[in-house]
Amino acid sequence: MARRPIIAGNWKMNKSPDESVAFARELSPKIAAYSEVERVVAPTFLAMTAVASELKDSPVKVAAQDSHWQADGAYTSQVSAAMLKPFVDYVIIGHSECRAYLGESDENVNRKAKAILAEGLQPIIAVGESLAQYEAGETVPFVRFQVIAAQDGIAAADMARVVIAYEPIWAIGTGKSASGDLADDIIRTAVRATIAELHGDNTAESVRIQYGGSVKPGNMEEFLSQPNIDGALVGGASLDVEDFAALVEIAARVKGH
Ligand code: 13P
């Protein structure tokens, strides 16, 4: 089954609302033609409504960088999936920066995924091992555990709306990316095979799995030419219009069906 490639720019804590809107305005026409690729930007919460409004007639979709699992209530600082629904199609959860700095747990990633799906949105669930785990040979069991925990209680029918982003922590923002072969091997054995065990082969074949970690135009083709890599979750390179447009163009060329 052909999976539609998905390139998502995670802007993290970068760009003011004005800068975010200006970026979206410049980016959108450059990548509008590549309909074979799903194109997504994830601005800061502060810029999200303005970017969503700027992109409302554009094929470029908007993602939030997090959401809470409750619809509303006494959760200071939080934003719910229900609140995000008018503005976004995707929500990134489980990012290693949230796990490391904000105490994001596997249990909460799972609660968030279920709430996002219940609102009709799509979670992009980030998983990935640390450098110490990688060097100790613990990558596959660790990532398997994260994948199992994230999808606990999610029905097979909903899994097709889930995107998993495999982001080895040692490759994020370091300029050190995994090789295409290594990333594909981990994605196949630790992510897709785990989904197959839980939900069957057909479901596993329908789930899109991204690679993330120092993705740039110069290495995009190496990742996307792998059979199990369906796109990229991009930090640094997504902050540059030309780089972002180049990533989308490469995805259309390599994976466009
Ligand atoms: P970089 O592309 O800057 O390494 O960031 C990857 C990432 O964390 C995307 O979520």
PDB file of C-alpha atoms and ligand atoms in Angstrom:
ATOM      1  CA  MET A   1       0.000   0.000   0.000  1.00  0.00           C
ATOM      2  CA  ALA A   2       1.371   3.375  -0.953  1.00  0.00           C
ATOM      3  CA  ARG A   3       1.779   5.660   2.000  1.00  0.00           C
ATOM      4  CA  ARG A   4       1.640   9.390   1.332  1.00  0.00           C
ATOM      5  CA  PRO A   5       4.959  10.900   2.378  1.00  0.00           C
ATOM      6  CA  ILE A   6       4.791  13.536   5.100  1.00  0.00           C
ATOM      7  CA  ILE A   7       7.315  16.305   5.677  1.00  0.00           C
ATOM      8  CA  ALA A   8       6.666  18.202   8.902  1.00  0.00           C
ATOM      9  CA  GLY A   9       8.609  21.227  10.084  1.00  0.00           C
ATOM     10  CA  ASN A  10       8.859  21.425  13.856  1.00  0.00           C
ATOM     11  CA  TRP A  11       9.752  25.044  14.508  1.00  0.00           C
ATOM     12  CA  LYS A  12      10.201  24.390  18.242  1.00  0.00           C
ATOM     13  CA  MET A  13      10.611  27.658  20.216  1.00  0.00           C
ATOM     14  CA  ASN A  14      11.578  29.703  17.177  1.00  0.00           C
ATOM     15  CA  LYS A  15       9.984  32.553  15.218  1.00  0.00           C
ATOM     16  CA  SER A  16       7.712  35.271  16.569  1.00  0.00           C
ATOM     17  CA  PRO A  17       4.106  35.345  15.337  1.00  0.00           C
ATOM     18  CA  ASP A  18       5.026  37.952  12.704  1.00  0.00           C
ATOM     19  CA  GLU A  19       8.013  35.923  11.537  1.00  0.00           C
ATOM     20  CA  SER A  20       5.946  32.726  11.495  1.00  0.00           C
ATOM     21  CA  VAL A  21       3.211  34.253   9.333  1.00  0.00           C
ATOM     22  CA  ALA A  22       5.750  35.805   6.963  1.00  0.00           C
ATOM     23  CA  PHE A  23       7.501  32.443   6.657  1.00  0.00           C
ATOM     24  CA  ALA A  24       4.245  30.596   5.963  1.00  0.00           C
ATOM     25  CA  ARG A  25       3.313  33.192   3.325  1.00  0.00           C
ATOM     26  CA  GLU A  26       6.646  32.757   1.557  1.00  0.00           C
ATOM     27  CA  LEU A  27       6.765  28.963   1.878  1.00  0.00           C
ATOM     28  CA  SER A  28       3.246  28.055   0.805  1.00  0.00           C
ATOM     29  CA  PRO A  29       3.428  28.983  -2.911  1.00  0.00           C
ATOM     30  CA  LYS A  30       6.842  27.318  -3.227  1.00  0.00           C
ATOM     31  CA  ILE A  31       5.499  23.929  -2.122  1.00  0.00           C
ATOM     32  CA  ALA A  32       1.846  24.188  -3.146  1.00  0.00           C
ATOM     33  CA  ALA A  33       2.275  22.080  -6.289  1.00  0.00           C
ATOM     34  CA  TYR A  34       3.634  18.972  -4.550  1.00  0.00           C
ATOM     35  CA  SER A  35       0.304  17.405  -3.669  1.00  0.00           C
ATOM     36  CA  GLU A  36       1.811  13.913  -3.544  1.00  0.00           C
ATOM     37  CA  VAL A  37       3.506  15.023  -0.307  1.00  0.00           C
ATOM     38  CA  GLU A  38       1.739  15.951   2.902  1.00  0.00           C
ATOM     39  CA  ARG A  39       3.272  19.278   4.007  1.00  0.00           C
ATOM     40  CA  VAL A  40       2.998  20.390   7.621  1.00  0.00           C
ATOM     41  CA  VAL A  41       4.379  23.220   9.744  1.00  0.00           C
ATOM     42  CA  ALA A  42       4.340  23.310  13.546  1.00  0.00           C
ATOM     43  CA  PRO A  43       4.692  26.879  14.825  1.00  0.00           C
ATOM     44  CA  THR A  44       4.743  27.912  18.479  1.00  0.00           C
ATOM     45  CA  PHE A  45       1.369  28.072  20.194  1.00  0.00           C
ATOM     46  CA  LEU A  46       1.627  31.854  20.158  1.00  0.00           C
ATOM     47  CA  ALA A  47       1.763  31.918  16.352  1.00  0.00           C
ATOM     48  CA  MET A  48      -0.510  28.994  15.623  1.00  0.00           C
ATOM     49  CA  THR A  49      -3.828  30.729  15.031  1.00  0.00           C
ATOM     50  CA  ALA A  50      -2.207  33.383  12.851  1.00  0.00           C
ATOM     51  CA  VAL A  51      -0.348  30.762  10.802  1.00  0.00           C
ATOM     52  CA  ALA A  52      -3.514  28.668  10.462  1.00  0.00           C
ATOM     53  CA  SER A  53      -5.337  31.733   9.191  1.00  0.00           C
ATOM     54  CA  GLU A  54      -2.521  32.541   6.742  1.00  0.00           C
ATOM     55  CA  LEU A  55      -2.600  28.945   5.425  1.00  0.00           C
ATOM     56  CA  LYS A  56      -6.363  28.447   5.363  1.00  0.00           C
ATOM     57  CA  ASP A  57      -6.494  28.295   1.543  1.00  0.00           C
ATOM     58  CA  SER A  58      -3.145  26.549   1.253  1.00  0.00           C
ATOM     59  CA  PRO A  59      -2.500  22.789   1.065  1.00  0.00           C
ATOM     60  CA  VAL A  60       0.109  23.250   3.810  1.00  0.00           C
ATOM     61  CA  LYS A  61      -1.278  21.938   7.088  1.00  0.00           C
ATOM     62  CA  VAL A  62      -0.621  23.104  10.611  1.00  0.00           C
ATOM     63  CA  ALA A  63       0.486  21.030  13.597  1.00  0.00           C
ATOM     64  CA  ALA A  64       0.620  21.930  17.260  1.00  0.00           C
ATOM     65  CA  GLN A  65       3.744  21.033  19.202  1.00  0.00           C
ATOM     66  CA  ASP A  66       1.821  19.484  22.115  1.00  0.00           C
ATOM     67  CA  SER A  67      -1.663  19.131  23.611  1.00  0.00           C
ATOM     68  CA  HIS A  68      -3.220  18.079  26.884  1.00  0.00           C
ATOM     69  CA  TRP A  69      -5.318  14.929  27.228  1.00  0.00           C
ATOM     70  CA  GLN A  70      -8.253  16.601  28.947  1.00  0.00           C
ATOM     71  CA  ALA A  71     -10.658  18.773  26.959  1.00  0.00           C
ATOM     72  CA  ASP A  72     -10.601  21.574  29.553  1.00  0.00           C
ATOM     73  CA  GLY A  73     -10.088  22.146  33.257  1.00  0.00           C
ATOM     74  CA  ALA A  74      -7.602  23.311  35.863  1.00  0.00           C
ATOM     75  CA  TYR A  75      -4.385  22.623  33.942  1.00  0.00           C
ATOM     76  CA  THR A  76      -2.444  25.881  34.013  1.00  0.00           C
ATOM     77  CA  SER A  77      -0.359  26.508  30.876  1.00  0.00           C
ATOM     78  CA  GLN A  78      -1.924  23.674  28.901  1.00  0.00           C
ATOM     79  CA  VAL A  79      -3.851  23.594  25.611  1.00  0.00           C
ATOM     80  CA  SER A  80      -6.286  20.791  24.784  1.00  0.00           C
ATOM     81  CA  ALA A  81      -6.779  18.910  21.536  1.00  0.00           C
ATOM     82  CA  ALA A  82     -10.374  20.157  21.558  1.00  0.00           C
ATOM     83  CA  MET A  83      -9.124  23.761  21.611  1.00  0.00           C
ATOM     84  CA  LEU A  84      -6.658  23.070  18.818  1.00  0.00           C
ATOM     85  CA  LYS A  85      -9.159  21.416  16.536  1.00  0.00           C
ATOM     86  CA  PRO A  86     -10.255  24.511  14.558  1.00  0.00           C
ATOM     87  CA  PHE A  87      -6.641  25.393  13.745  1.00  0.00           C
ATOM     88  CA  VAL A  88      -4.610  22.228  13.215  1.00  0.00           C
ATOM     89  CA  ASP A  89      -4.693  18.783  11.639  1.00  0.00           C
ATOM     90  CA  TYR A  90      -1.756  17.300  13.522  1.00  0.00           C
ATOM     91  CA  VAL A  91      -0.294  17.394  17.024  1.00  0.00           C
ATOM     92  CA  ILE A  92       3.292  16.412  17.798  1.00  0.00           C
ATOM     93  CA  ILE A  93       3.547  14.551  21.106  1.00  0.00           C
ATOM     94  CA  GLY A  94       6.272  12.680  22.938  1.00  0.00           C
ATOM     95  CA  HIS A  95       9.082  14.808  21.519  1.00  0.00           C
ATOM     96  CA  SER A  96      12.360  13.964  23.244  1.00  0.00           C
ATOM     97  CA  GLU A  97      12.739  17.610  24.298  1.00  0.00           C
ATOM     98  CA  CYS A  98       9.368  17.386  26.091  1.00  0.00           C
ATOM     99  CA  ARG A  99      10.326  14.026  27.578  1.00  0.00           C
ATOM    100  CA  ALA A 100      13.708  15.372  28.750  1.00  0.00           C
ATOM    101  CA  TYR A 101      12.845  18.886  29.902  1.00  0.00           C
ATOM    102  CA  LEU A 102       9.139  18.711  30.749  1.00  0.00           C
ATOM    103  CA  GLY A 103       8.824  15.229  32.206  1.00  0.00           C
ATOM    104  CA  GLU A 104       6.624  13.897  29.395  1.00  0.00           C
ATOM    105  CA  SER A 105       5.907  10.263  30.316  1.00  0.00           C
ATOM    106  CA  ASP A 106       4.912   7.343  28.111  1.00  0.00           C
ATOM    107  CA  GLU A 107       1.606   7.200  29.949  1.00  0.00           C
ATOM    108  CA  ASN A 108       0.831  10.823  29.136  1.00  0.00           C
ATOM    109  CA  VAL A 109       1.912  10.394  25.523  1.00  0.00           C
ATOM    110  CA  ASN A 110      -0.667   7.614  25.301  1.00  0.00           C
ATOM    111  CA  ARG A 111      -3.388   9.710  26.947  1.00  0.00           C
ATOM    112  CA  LYS A 112      -2.626  12.573  24.579  1.00  0.00           C
ATOM    113  CA  ALA A 113      -2.672  10.313  21.519  1.00  0.00           C
ATOM    114  CA  LYS A 114      -6.121   9.029  22.449  1.00  0.00           C
ATOM    115  CA  ALA A 115      -7.479  12.536  23.064  1.00  0.00           C
ATOM    116  CA  ILE A 116      -6.045  13.783  19.746  1.00  0.00           C
ATOM    117  CA  LEU A 117      -7.612  10.879  17.830  1.00  0.00           C
ATOM    118  CA  ALA A 118     -10.932  11.368  19.629  1.00  0.00           C
ATOM    119  CA  GLU A 119     -10.997  14.961  18.335  1.00  0.00           C
ATOM    120  CA  GLY A 120     -10.442  13.735  14.778  1.00  0.00           C
ATOM    121  CA  LEU A 121      -6.874  15.078  14.699  1.00  0.00           C
ATOM    122  CA  GLN A 122      -3.738  13.092  13.934  1.00  0.00           C
ATOM    123  CA  PRO A 123      -0.928  12.563  16.434  1.00  0.00           C
ATOM    124  CA  ILE A 124       2.701  12.584  15.365  1.00  0.00           C
ATOM    125  CA  ILE A 125       4.223  10.480  18.122  1.00  0.00           C
ATOM    126  CA  ALA A 126       7.959  10.976  18.557  1.00  0.00           C
ATOM    127  CA  VAL A 127      10.104   8.140  19.863  1.00  0.00           C
ATOM    128  CA  GLY A 128      13.833   7.562  19.993  1.00  0.00           C
ATOM    129  CA  GLU A 129      16.749   6.507  22.105  1.00  0.00           C
ATOM    130  CA  SER A 130      19.523   8.481  23.797  1.00  0.00           C
ATOM    131  CA  LEU A 131      23.186   8.237  22.837  1.00  0.00           C
ATOM    132  CA  ALA A 132      23.887   6.099  25.925  1.00  0.00           C
ATOM    133  CA  GLN A 133      21.101   3.688  24.973  1.00  0.00           C
ATOM    134  CA  TYR A 134      22.306   3.584  21.369  1.00  0.00           C
ATOM    135  CA  GLU A 135      25.867   2.810  22.446  1.00  0.00           C
ATOM    136  CA  ALA A 136      24.648   0.136  24.855  1.00  0.00           C
ATOM    137  CA  GLY A 137      22.744  -1.596  22.041  1.00  0.00           C
ATOM    138  CA  GLU A 138      19.393  -0.890  23.689  1.00  0.00           C
ATOM    139  CA  THR A 139      17.796   0.982  20.795  1.00  0.00           C
ATOM    140  CA  VAL A 140      15.378  -1.662  19.538  1.00  0.00           C
ATOM    141  CA  PRO A 141      13.945  -2.772  22.908  1.00  0.00           C
ATOM    142  CA  PHE A 142      13.673   0.834  24.095  1.00  0.00           C
ATOM    143  CA  VAL A 143      11.932   2.138  20.976  1.00  0.00           C
ATOM    144  CA  ARG A 144       9.677  -0.941  20.951  1.00  0.00           C
ATOM    145  CA  PHE A 145       8.673  -0.139  24.511  1.00  0.00           C
ATOM    146  CA  GLN A 146       7.878   3.481  23.612  1.00  0.00           C
ATOM    147  CA  VAL A 147       5.794   2.379  20.616  1.00  0.00           C
ATOM    148  CA  ILE A 148       3.859  -0.189  22.650  1.00  0.00           C
ATOM    149  CA  ALA A 149       3.197   2.297  25.459  1.00  0.00           C
ATOM    150  CA  ALA A 150       2.085   5.070  23.096  1.00  0.00           C
ATOM    151  CA  GLN A 151      -0.561   2.981  21.343  1.00  0.00           C
ATOM    152  CA  ASP A 152      -2.013   1.210  24.377  1.00  0.00           C
ATOM    153  CA  GLY A 153      -5.790   1.044  23.949  1.00  0.00           C
ATOM    154  CA  ILE A 154      -5.794   2.577  20.461  1.00  0.00           C
ATOM    155  CA  ALA A 155      -7.915   0.583  18.018  1.00  0.00           C
ATOM    156  CA  ALA A 156      -6.343  -0.789  14.841  1.00  0.00           C
ATOM    157  CA  ALA A 157      -8.820   1.296  12.827  1.00  0.00           C
ATOM    158  CA  ASP A 158      -7.430   4.488  14.380  1.00  0.00           C
ATOM    159  CA  MET A 159      -3.792   3.529  13.883  1.00  0.00           C
ATOM    160  CA  ALA A 160      -3.906   4.539  10.210  1.00  0.00           C
ATOM    161  CA  ARG A 161      -4.281   8.140  11.423  1.00  0.00           C
ATOM    162  CA  VAL A 162      -1.210   7.875  13.641  1.00  0.00           C
ATOM    163  CA  VAL A 163       2.188   9.053  12.448  1.00  0.00           C
ATOM    164  CA  ILE A 164       5.285   7.871  14.298  1.00  0.00           C
ATOM    165  CA  ALA A 165       8.480   9.905  14.168  1.00  0.00           C
ATOM    166  CA  TYR A 166      11.632   7.966  14.955  1.00  0.00           C
ATOM    167  CA  GLU A 167      14.122  10.546  16.180  1.00  0.00           C
ATOM    168  CA  PRO A 168      17.323   9.244  17.745  1.00  0.00           C
ATOM    169  CA  ILE A 169      18.101  11.858  20.400  1.00  0.00           C
ATOM    170  CA  TRP A 170      21.791  11.805  19.510  1.00  0.00           C
ATOM    171  CA  ALA A 171      20.905  12.996  15.998  1.00  0.00           C
ATOM    172  CA  ILE A 172      18.686  15.933  16.970  1.00  0.00           C
ATOM    173  CA  GLY A 173      20.283  19.304  16.337  1.00  0.00           C
ATOM    174  CA  THR A 174      23.732  17.731  16.404  1.00  0.00           C
ATOM    175  CA  GLY A 175      24.419  17.570  12.676  1.00  0.00           C
ATOM    176  CA  LYS A 176      24.975  13.832  13.224  1.00  0.00           C
ATOM    177  CA  SER A 177      22.233  11.917  11.450  1.00  0.00           C
ATOM    178  CA  ALA A 178      21.738   8.176  11.484  1.00  0.00           C
ATOM    179  CA  SER A 179      22.494   6.538   8.133  1.00  0.00           C
ATOM    180  CA  GLY A 180      19.511   5.737   5.945  1.00  0.00           C
ATOM    181  CA  ASP A 181      20.131   1.996   6.362  1.00  0.00           C
ATOM    182  CA  LEU A 182      20.369   2.208  10.141  1.00  0.00           C
ATOM    183  CA  ALA A 183      17.261   4.364  10.467  1.00  0.00           C
ATOM    184  CA  ASP A 184      15.304   2.055   8.167  1.00  0.00           C
ATOM    185  CA  ASP A 185      16.420  -1.001  10.098  1.00  0.00           C
ATOM    186  CA  ILE A 186      15.327   0.458  13.432  1.00  0.00           C
ATOM    187  CA  ILE A 187      12.054   1.725  11.994  1.00  0.00           C
ATOM    188  CA  ARG A 188      11.324  -1.681  10.482  1.00  0.00           C
ATOM    189  CA  THR A 189      12.241  -3.786  13.496  1.00  0.00           C
ATOM    190  CA  ALA A 190      11.314  -1.530  16.420  1.00  0.00           C
ATOM    191  CA  VAL A 191       8.369   0.426  15.020  1.00  0.00           C
ATOM    192  CA  ARG A 192       6.641  -1.268  12.076  1.00  0.00           C
ATOM    193  CA  ALA A 193       7.125  -4.828  13.349  1.00  0.00           C
ATOM    194  CA  THR A 194       5.823  -3.780  16.769  1.00  0.00           C
ATOM    195  CA  ILE A 195       2.682  -2.272  15.246  1.00  0.00           C
ATOM    196  CA  ALA A 196       2.258  -5.474  13.209  1.00  0.00           C
ATOM    197  CA  GLU A 197       2.470  -7.608  16.347  1.00  0.00           C
ATOM    198  CA  LEU A 198      -0.206  -5.528  18.039  1.00  0.00           C
ATOM    199  CA  HIS A 199      -2.519  -4.740  15.151  1.00  0.00           C
ATOM    200  CA  GLY A 200      -1.605  -6.970  12.233  1.00  0.00           C
ATOM    201  CA  ASP A 201       0.367  -6.484   9.031  1.00  0.00           C
ATOM    202  CA  ASN A 202      -2.229  -4.447   7.157  1.00  0.00           C
ATOM    203  CA  THR A 203      -2.411  -1.838   9.887  1.00  0.00           C
ATOM    204  CA  ALA A 204       1.372  -1.737  10.217  1.00  0.00           C
ATOM    205  CA  GLU A 205       1.689  -1.177   6.469  1.00  0.00           C
ATOM    206  CA  SER A 206      -0.707   1.776   6.642  1.00  0.00           C
ATOM    207  CA  VAL A 207       1.102   3.704   9.403  1.00  0.00           C
ATOM    208  CA  ARG A 208       3.415   6.446   8.232  1.00  0.00           C
ATOM    209  CA  ILE A 209       6.770   6.558   9.978  1.00  0.00           C
ATOM    210  CA  GLN A 210       9.092   9.541   9.739  1.00  0.00           C
ATOM    211  CA  TYR A 211      12.772   9.846  10.447  1.00  0.00           C
ATOM    212  CA  GLY A 212      13.949  12.913  12.358  1.00  0.00           C
ATOM    213  CA  GLY A 213      17.363  14.173  13.428  1.00  0.00           C
ATOM    214  CA  SER A 214      19.559  16.565  11.433  1.00  0.00           C
ATOM    215  CA  VAL A 215      17.542  16.076   8.255  1.00  0.00           C
ATOM    216  CA  LYS A 216      18.571  18.499   5.526  1.00  0.00           C
ATOM    217  CA  PRO A 217      18.336  18.678   1.738  1.00  0.00           C
ATOM    218  CA  GLY A 218      21.730  16.959   1.442  1.00  0.00           C
ATOM    219  CA  ASN A 219      20.660  13.779   3.253  1.00  0.00           C
ATOM    220  CA  MET A 220      16.910  13.697   2.599  1.00  0.00           C
ATOM    221  CA  GLU A 221      17.168  11.379  -0.386  1.00  0.00           C
ATOM    222  CA  GLU A 222      19.212   8.853   1.588  1.00  0.00           C
ATOM    223  CA  PHE A 223      16.381   8.541   4.109  1.00  0.00           C
ATOM    224  CA  LEU A 224      13.461   8.689   1.728  1.00  0.00           C
ATOM    225  CA  SER A 225      14.855   6.078  -0.601  1.00  0.00           C
ATOM    226  CA  GLN A 226      14.424   3.583   2.261  1.00  0.00           C
ATOM    227  CA  PRO A 227      11.295   1.410   2.077  1.00  0.00           C
ATOM    228  CA  ASN A 228      10.120   2.027   5.643  1.00  0.00           C
ATOM    229  CA  ILE A 229      10.752   5.768   5.893  1.00  0.00           C
ATOM    230  CA  ASP A 230       7.709   7.766   4.849  1.00  0.00           C
ATOM    231  CA  GLY A 231       8.905  11.279   5.506  1.00  0.00           C
ATOM    232  CA  ALA A 232      10.722  13.473   7.973  1.00  0.00           C
ATOM    233  CA  LEU A 233      10.160  15.485  11.112  1.00  0.00           C
ATOM    234  CA  VAL A 234      12.535  18.381  10.637  1.00  0.00           C
ATOM    235  CA  GLY A 235      13.832  20.959  13.088  1.00  0.00           C
ATOM    236  CA  GLY A 236      16.643  23.264  11.977  1.00  0.00           C
ATOM    237  CA  ALA A 237      16.227  22.897   8.195  1.00  0.00           C
ATOM    238  CA  SER A 238      12.502  23.656   8.461  1.00  0.00           C
ATOM    239  CA  LEU A 239      13.337  27.194   9.624  1.00  0.00           C
ATOM    240  CA  ASP A 240      14.724  28.056   6.195  1.00  0.00           C
ATOM    241  CA  VAL A 241      12.242  28.500   3.338  1.00  0.00           C
ATOM    242  CA  GLU A 242      14.600  27.262   0.634  1.00  0.00           C
ATOM    243  CA  ASP A 243      15.655  24.201   2.646  1.00  0.00           C
ATOM    244  CA  PHE A 244      12.059  23.335   3.537  1.00  0.00           C
ATOM    245  CA  ALA A 245      10.981  23.667  -0.090  1.00  0.00           C
ATOM    246  CA  ALA A 246      13.917  21.494  -1.167  1.00  0.00           C
ATOM    247  CA  LEU A 247      12.921  18.764   1.304  1.00  0.00           C
ATOM    248  CA  VAL A 248       9.388  18.708  -0.108  1.00  0.00           C
ATOM    249  CA  GLU A 249      10.654  18.645  -3.675  1.00  0.00           C
ATOM    250  CA  ILE A 250      12.969  15.698  -2.857  1.00  0.00           C
ATOM    251  CA  ALA A 251      10.096  13.840  -1.148  1.00  0.00           C
ATOM    252  CA  ALA A 252       7.898  14.310  -4.219  1.00  0.00           C
ATOM    253  CA  ARG A 253      10.647  13.063  -6.501  1.00  0.00           C
ATOM    254  CA  VAL A 254      11.722  10.073  -4.400  1.00  0.00           C
ATOM    255  CA  LYS A 255       8.428   8.988  -2.847  1.00  0.00           C
ATOM    256  CA  GLY A 256       5.710  10.614  -4.951  1.00  0.00           C
ATOM    257  CA  HIS A 257       3.418   7.991  -6.452  1.00  0.00           C
TER     258      HIS A 257
HETATM  259  P1  13P B   1      16.819  18.841  13.846  1.00  0.00           P
HETATM  260  O1  13P B   1      16.273  18.613  12.459  1.00  0.00           O
HETATM  261  O2  13P B   1      17.156  20.269  14.136  1.00  0.00           O
HETATM  262  O3  13P B   1      17.903  17.873  14.195  1.00  0.00           O
HETATM  263  O4  13P B   1      15.590  18.517  14.848  1.00  0.00           O
HETATM  264  C1  13P B   1      14.910  17.330  14.719  1.00  0.00           C
HETATM  265  C2  13P B   1      13.706  17.390  15.573  1.00  0.00           C
HETATM  266  O5  13P B   1      13.793  17.351  16.793  1.00  0.00           O
HETATM  267  C3  13P B   1      12.398  17.516  14.917  1.00  0.00           C
HETATM  268  O6  13P B   1      11.360  17.300  15.824  1.00  0.00           O
END
